Amino acid sequence: MKLRREKIYSHYEVSFIMFYWTMICFLPIVLVFPYTFDIDQIIDPSLYIVIILGINGLITIFGSLLLFIKKDKLKREVKVHYRGEFIYLIFVSAFAILGFVVLFDYLGGNRDYIANILVFISAVTLILLGFLGRKYFKFDYIKRK
């Protein structure tokens, strides 16, 4: 009988997922703050969306290089579970969901559909977090023990 062993992922894979998840959610997270303080009344939203995308691109390039440089060291680090890292992804995702709704509003979307967009993005995020949590972070919150 063949035993099925769960693969344990190194700190590099987890850092890779966390970094790129954060970079994908960076624009929506940052857009929440200007929306909260009504900065869109002073500056055109498309201007600071372009500025934020530029900053996001630079951070992504710099972070990718840093991950590549530290790849060997991070591949040797292994933990049994990555609960703290997974909780970080949950908080980033919560702000990103709100930010995607703000982005939808800034891009001229119909405000009648904001609830539909919110439900769809929340469902997709929940499914992705469930998959990532179970496979990479060893955080299966549905399974009974």
PDB file of C-alpha atoms in Angstrom:
ATOM      1  CA  MET A   1       0.000   0.000   0.000  1.00  0.00           C
ATOM      2  CA  LYS A   2       1.382   3.327  -1.017  1.00  0.00           C
ATOM      3  CA  LEU A   3       1.404   6.092   1.562  1.00  0.00           C
ATOM      4  CA  ARG A   4       0.370   9.497   0.373  1.00  0.00           C
ATOM      5  CA  ARG A   5       2.616  12.125   1.872  1.00  0.00           C
ATOM      6  CA  GLU A   6       1.850  15.788   1.736  1.00  0.00           C
ATOM      7  CA  LYS A   7       4.526  17.856   0.139  1.00  0.00           C
ATOM      8  CA  ILE A   8       6.102  20.443   2.403  1.00  0.00           C
ATOM      9  CA  TYR A   9       6.885  23.677   0.623  1.00  0.00           C
ATOM     10  CA  SER A  10       9.895  25.821   1.339  1.00  0.00           C
ATOM     11  CA  HIS A  11       9.822  29.400   2.514  1.00  0.00           C
ATOM     12  CA  TYR A  12      10.688  30.466  -1.051  1.00  0.00           C
ATOM     13  CA  GLU A  13       7.437  29.157  -2.538  1.00  0.00           C
ATOM     14  CA  VAL A  14       5.398  30.741   0.230  1.00  0.00           C
ATOM     15  CA  SER A  15       7.259  34.062  -0.099  1.00  0.00           C
ATOM     16  CA  PHE A  16       6.753  33.926  -3.868  1.00  0.00           C
ATOM     17  CA  ILE A  17       2.993  33.492  -3.456  1.00  0.00           C
ATOM     18  CA  MET A  18       2.745  36.175  -0.786  1.00  0.00           C
ATOM     19  CA  PHE A  19       4.757  38.715  -2.773  1.00  0.00           C
ATOM     20  CA  TYR A  20       2.899  38.341  -6.052  1.00  0.00           C
ATOM     21  CA  TRP A  21      -0.490  38.188  -4.315  1.00  0.00           C
ATOM     22  CA  THR A  22       0.385  41.454  -2.581  1.00  0.00           C
ATOM     23  CA  MET A  23       1.531  43.037  -5.847  1.00  0.00           C
ATOM     24  CA  ILE A  24      -1.703  42.049  -7.586  1.00  0.00           C
ATOM     25  CA  CYS A  25      -3.678  43.562  -4.709  1.00  0.00           C
ATOM     26  CA  PHE A  26      -1.448  46.645  -4.355  1.00  0.00           C
ATOM     27  CA  LEU A  27      -3.400  48.973  -6.660  1.00  0.00           C
ATOM     28  CA  PRO A  28      -6.817  48.226  -5.140  1.00  0.00           C
ATOM     29  CA  ILE A  29      -5.468  48.492  -1.587  1.00  0.00           C
ATOM     30  CA  VAL A  30      -3.902  51.888  -2.242  1.00  0.00           C
ATOM     31  CA  LEU A  31      -7.055  53.137  -4.017  1.00  0.00           C
ATOM     32  CA  VAL A  32      -9.088  52.667  -0.850  1.00  0.00           C
ATOM     33  CA  PHE A  33      -7.309  55.552   0.907  1.00  0.00           C
ATOM     34  CA  PRO A  34      -7.854  58.293  -1.739  1.00  0.00           C
ATOM     35  CA  TYR A  35     -11.470  57.163  -2.021  1.00  0.00           C
ATOM     36  CA  THR A  36     -11.906  57.449   1.744  1.00  0.00           C
ATOM     37  CA  PHE A  37     -10.484  60.965   1.919  1.00  0.00           C
ATOM     38  CA  ASP A  38     -12.194  62.248  -1.285  1.00  0.00           C
ATOM     39  CA  ILE A  39      -8.919  62.979  -3.045  1.00  0.00           C
ATOM     40  CA  ASP A  40     -10.696  62.142  -6.314  1.00  0.00           C
ATOM     41  CA  GLN A  41     -12.367  65.558  -6.027  1.00  0.00           C
ATOM     42  CA  ILE A  42      -8.937  67.251  -6.150  1.00  0.00           C
ATOM     43  CA  ILE A  43      -6.919  65.027  -8.525  1.00  0.00           C
ATOM     44  CA  ASP A  44      -8.145  63.010 -11.487  1.00  0.00           C
ATOM     45  CA  PRO A  45      -8.381  59.336 -10.459  1.00  0.00           C
ATOM     46  CA  SER A  46      -6.846  58.121 -13.706  1.00  0.00           C
ATOM     47  CA  LEU A  47      -3.699  60.135 -12.931  1.00  0.00           C
ATOM     48  CA  TYR A  48      -3.026  58.513  -9.599  1.00  0.00           C
ATOM     49  CA  ILE A  49      -4.021  55.088 -10.954  1.00  0.00           C
ATOM     50  CA  VAL A  50      -1.220  55.469 -13.508  1.00  0.00           C
ATOM     51  CA  ILE A  51       1.177  56.681 -10.795  1.00  0.00           C
ATOM     52  CA  ILE A  52       0.277  53.750  -8.533  1.00  0.00           C
ATOM     53  CA  LEU A  53       0.709  51.298 -11.429  1.00  0.00           C
ATOM     54  CA  GLY A  54       4.175  52.723 -12.084  1.00  0.00           C
ATOM     55  CA  ILE A  55       5.145  52.393  -8.435  1.00  0.00           C
ATOM     56  CA  ASN A  56       3.665  48.891  -8.393  1.00  0.00           C
ATOM     57  CA  GLY A  57       5.753  47.949 -11.429  1.00  0.00           C
ATOM     58  CA  LEU A  58       8.956  49.215  -9.830  1.00  0.00           C
ATOM     59  CA  ILE A  59       8.264  47.398  -6.560  1.00  0.00           C
ATOM     60  CA  THR A  60       7.446  44.207  -8.475  1.00  0.00           C
ATOM     61  CA  ILE A  61      10.707  44.344 -10.427  1.00  0.00           C
ATOM     62  CA  PHE A  62      12.760  45.109  -7.310  1.00  0.00           C
ATOM     63  CA  GLY A  63      10.986  42.429  -5.244  1.00  0.00           C
ATOM     64  CA  SER A  64      11.374  39.830  -7.996  1.00  0.00           C
ATOM     65  CA  LEU A  65      15.101  40.516  -8.136  1.00  0.00           C
ATOM     66  CA  LEU A  66      15.323  40.273  -4.356  1.00  0.00           C
ATOM     67  CA  LEU A  67      13.442  36.958  -4.354  1.00  0.00           C
ATOM     68  CA  PHE A  68      15.728  35.667  -7.097  1.00  0.00           C
ATOM     69  CA  ILE A  69      18.842  36.700  -5.143  1.00  0.00           C
ATOM     70  CA  LYS A  70      17.617  35.084  -1.901  1.00  0.00           C
ATOM     71  CA  LYS A  71      16.206  32.000  -3.640  1.00  0.00           C
ATOM     72  CA  ASP A  72      18.842  29.524  -2.403  1.00  0.00           C
ATOM     73  CA  LYS A  73      18.627  30.672   1.205  1.00  0.00           C
ATOM     74  CA  LEU A  74      14.823  30.669   1.225  1.00  0.00           C
ATOM     75  CA  LYS A  75      14.618  27.224  -0.385  1.00  0.00           C
ATOM     76  CA  ARG A  76      16.501  25.751   2.584  1.00  0.00           C
ATOM     77  CA  GLU A  77      14.033  27.175   5.119  1.00  0.00           C
ATOM     78  CA  VAL A  78      11.040  24.964   5.814  1.00  0.00           C
ATOM     79  CA  LYS A  79       8.251  25.266   8.366  1.00  0.00           C
ATOM     80  CA  VAL A  80       5.511  22.793   9.175  1.00  0.00           C
ATOM     81  CA  HIS A  81       2.784  25.362   8.561  1.00  0.00           C
ATOM     82  CA  TYR A  82       2.615  28.985   7.534  1.00  0.00           C
ATOM     83  CA  ARG A  83      -0.359  30.256   9.508  1.00  0.00           C
ATOM     84  CA  GLY A  84       0.962  33.773  10.038  1.00  0.00           C
ATOM     85  CA  GLU A  85       1.672  34.158   6.343  1.00  0.00           C
ATOM     86  CA  PHE A  86      -1.799  32.876   5.481  1.00  0.00           C
ATOM     87  CA  ILE A  87      -3.451  35.322   7.878  1.00  0.00           C
ATOM     88  CA  TYR A  88      -1.457  38.093   6.167  1.00  0.00           C
ATOM     89  CA  LEU A  89      -2.945  36.994   2.822  1.00  0.00           C
ATOM     90  CA  ILE A  90      -6.427  37.097   4.307  1.00  0.00           C
ATOM     91  CA  PHE A  91      -5.982  40.704   5.479  1.00  0.00           C
ATOM     92  CA  VAL A  92      -4.497  41.764   2.144  1.00  0.00           C
ATOM     93  CA  SER A  93      -7.386  40.092   0.346  1.00  0.00           C
ATOM     94  CA  ALA A  94      -9.994  41.809   2.502  1.00  0.00           C
ATOM     95  CA  PHE A  95      -8.659  45.260   1.647  1.00  0.00           C
ATOM     96  CA  ALA A  96      -8.189  44.255  -1.985  1.00  0.00           C
ATOM     97  CA  ILE A  97     -11.830  43.220  -2.323  1.00  0.00           C
ATOM     98  CA  LEU A  98     -12.901  46.648  -1.158  1.00  0.00           C
ATOM     99  CA  GLY A  99     -10.288  48.208  -3.437  1.00  0.00           C
ATOM    100  CA  PHE A 100     -11.528  46.350  -6.511  1.00  0.00           C
ATOM    101  CA  VAL A 101     -14.967  47.827  -5.919  1.00  0.00           C
ATOM    102  CA  VAL A 102     -13.388  51.292  -5.663  1.00  0.00           C
ATOM    103  CA  LEU A 103     -11.453  50.610  -8.888  1.00  0.00           C
ATOM    104  CA  PHE A 104     -14.702  49.579 -10.580  1.00  0.00           C
ATOM    105  CA  ASP A 105     -16.259  52.863  -9.474  1.00  0.00           C
ATOM    106  CA  TYR A 106     -13.239  54.921 -10.637  1.00  0.00           C
ATOM    107  CA  LEU A 107     -13.251  53.260 -14.052  1.00  0.00           C
ATOM    108  CA  GLY A 108     -16.818  54.425 -14.590  1.00  0.00           C
ATOM    109  CA  GLY A 109     -18.732  51.265 -13.804  1.00  0.00           C
ATOM    110  CA  ASN A 110     -22.412  51.401 -13.068  1.00  0.00           C
ATOM    111  CA  ARG A 111     -22.887  51.708  -9.291  1.00  0.00           C
ATOM    112  CA  ASP A 112     -25.970  49.494  -9.463  1.00  0.00           C
ATOM    113  CA  TYR A 113     -23.673  46.505 -10.078  1.00  0.00           C
ATOM    114  CA  ILE A 114     -21.239  47.101  -7.208  1.00  0.00           C
ATOM    115  CA  ALA A 115     -22.930  44.454  -5.034  1.00  0.00           C
ATOM    116  CA  ASN A 116     -22.675  41.917  -7.863  1.00  0.00           C
ATOM    117  CA  ILE A 117     -18.997  42.713  -8.406  1.00  0.00           C
ATOM    118  CA  LEU A 118     -18.370  42.479  -4.663  1.00  0.00           C
ATOM    119  CA  VAL A 119     -19.990  39.035  -4.422  1.00  0.00           C
ATOM    120  CA  PHE A 120     -18.116  37.723  -7.467  1.00  0.00           C
ATOM    121  CA  ILE A 121     -14.709  38.987  -6.337  1.00  0.00           C
ATOM    122  CA  SER A 122     -15.328  37.714  -2.803  1.00  0.00           C
ATOM    123  CA  ALA A 123     -16.222  34.251  -4.099  1.00  0.00           C
ATOM    124  CA  VAL A 124     -13.172  34.052  -6.367  1.00  0.00           C
ATOM    125  CA  THR A 125     -10.902  35.277  -3.572  1.00  0.00           C
ATOM    126  CA  LEU A 126     -12.365  32.776  -1.099  1.00  0.00           C
ATOM    127  CA  ILE A 127     -11.840  29.897  -3.535  1.00  0.00           C
ATOM    128  CA  LEU A 128      -8.249  30.965  -4.259  1.00  0.00           C
ATOM    129  CA  LEU A 129      -7.464  31.422  -0.567  1.00  0.00           C
ATOM    130  CA  GLY A 130      -8.968  28.019   0.221  1.00  0.00           C
ATOM    131  CA  PHE A 131      -6.845  26.348  -2.455  1.00  0.00           C
ATOM    132  CA  LEU A 132      -3.647  28.178  -1.477  1.00  0.00           C
ATOM    133  CA  GLY A 133      -4.267  27.626   2.227  1.00  0.00           C
ATOM    134  CA  ARG A 134      -4.781  23.906   1.813  1.00  0.00           C
ATOM    135  CA  LYS A 135      -1.959  23.238  -0.616  1.00  0.00           C
ATOM    136  CA  TYR A 136       0.870  25.639   0.225  1.00  0.00           C
ATOM    137  CA  PHE A 137       0.212  27.026   3.698  1.00  0.00           C
ATOM    138  CA  LYS A 138      -1.012  23.792   5.327  1.00  0.00           C
ATOM    139  CA  PHE A 139      -3.999  25.662   6.704  1.00  0.00           C
ATOM    140  CA  ASP A 140      -7.093  23.639   5.973  1.00  0.00           C
ATOM    141  CA  TYR A 141      -9.878  25.303   7.903  1.00  0.00           C
ATOM    142  CA  ILE A 142     -12.597  23.048   6.471  1.00  0.00           C
ATOM    143  CA  LYS A 143     -11.112  19.652   7.349  1.00  0.00           C
ATOM    144  CA  ARG A 144     -12.022  18.032  10.666  1.00  0.00           C
ATOM    145  CA  LYS A 145      -9.401  16.315  12.773  1.00  0.00           C
TER     146      LYS A 145
END
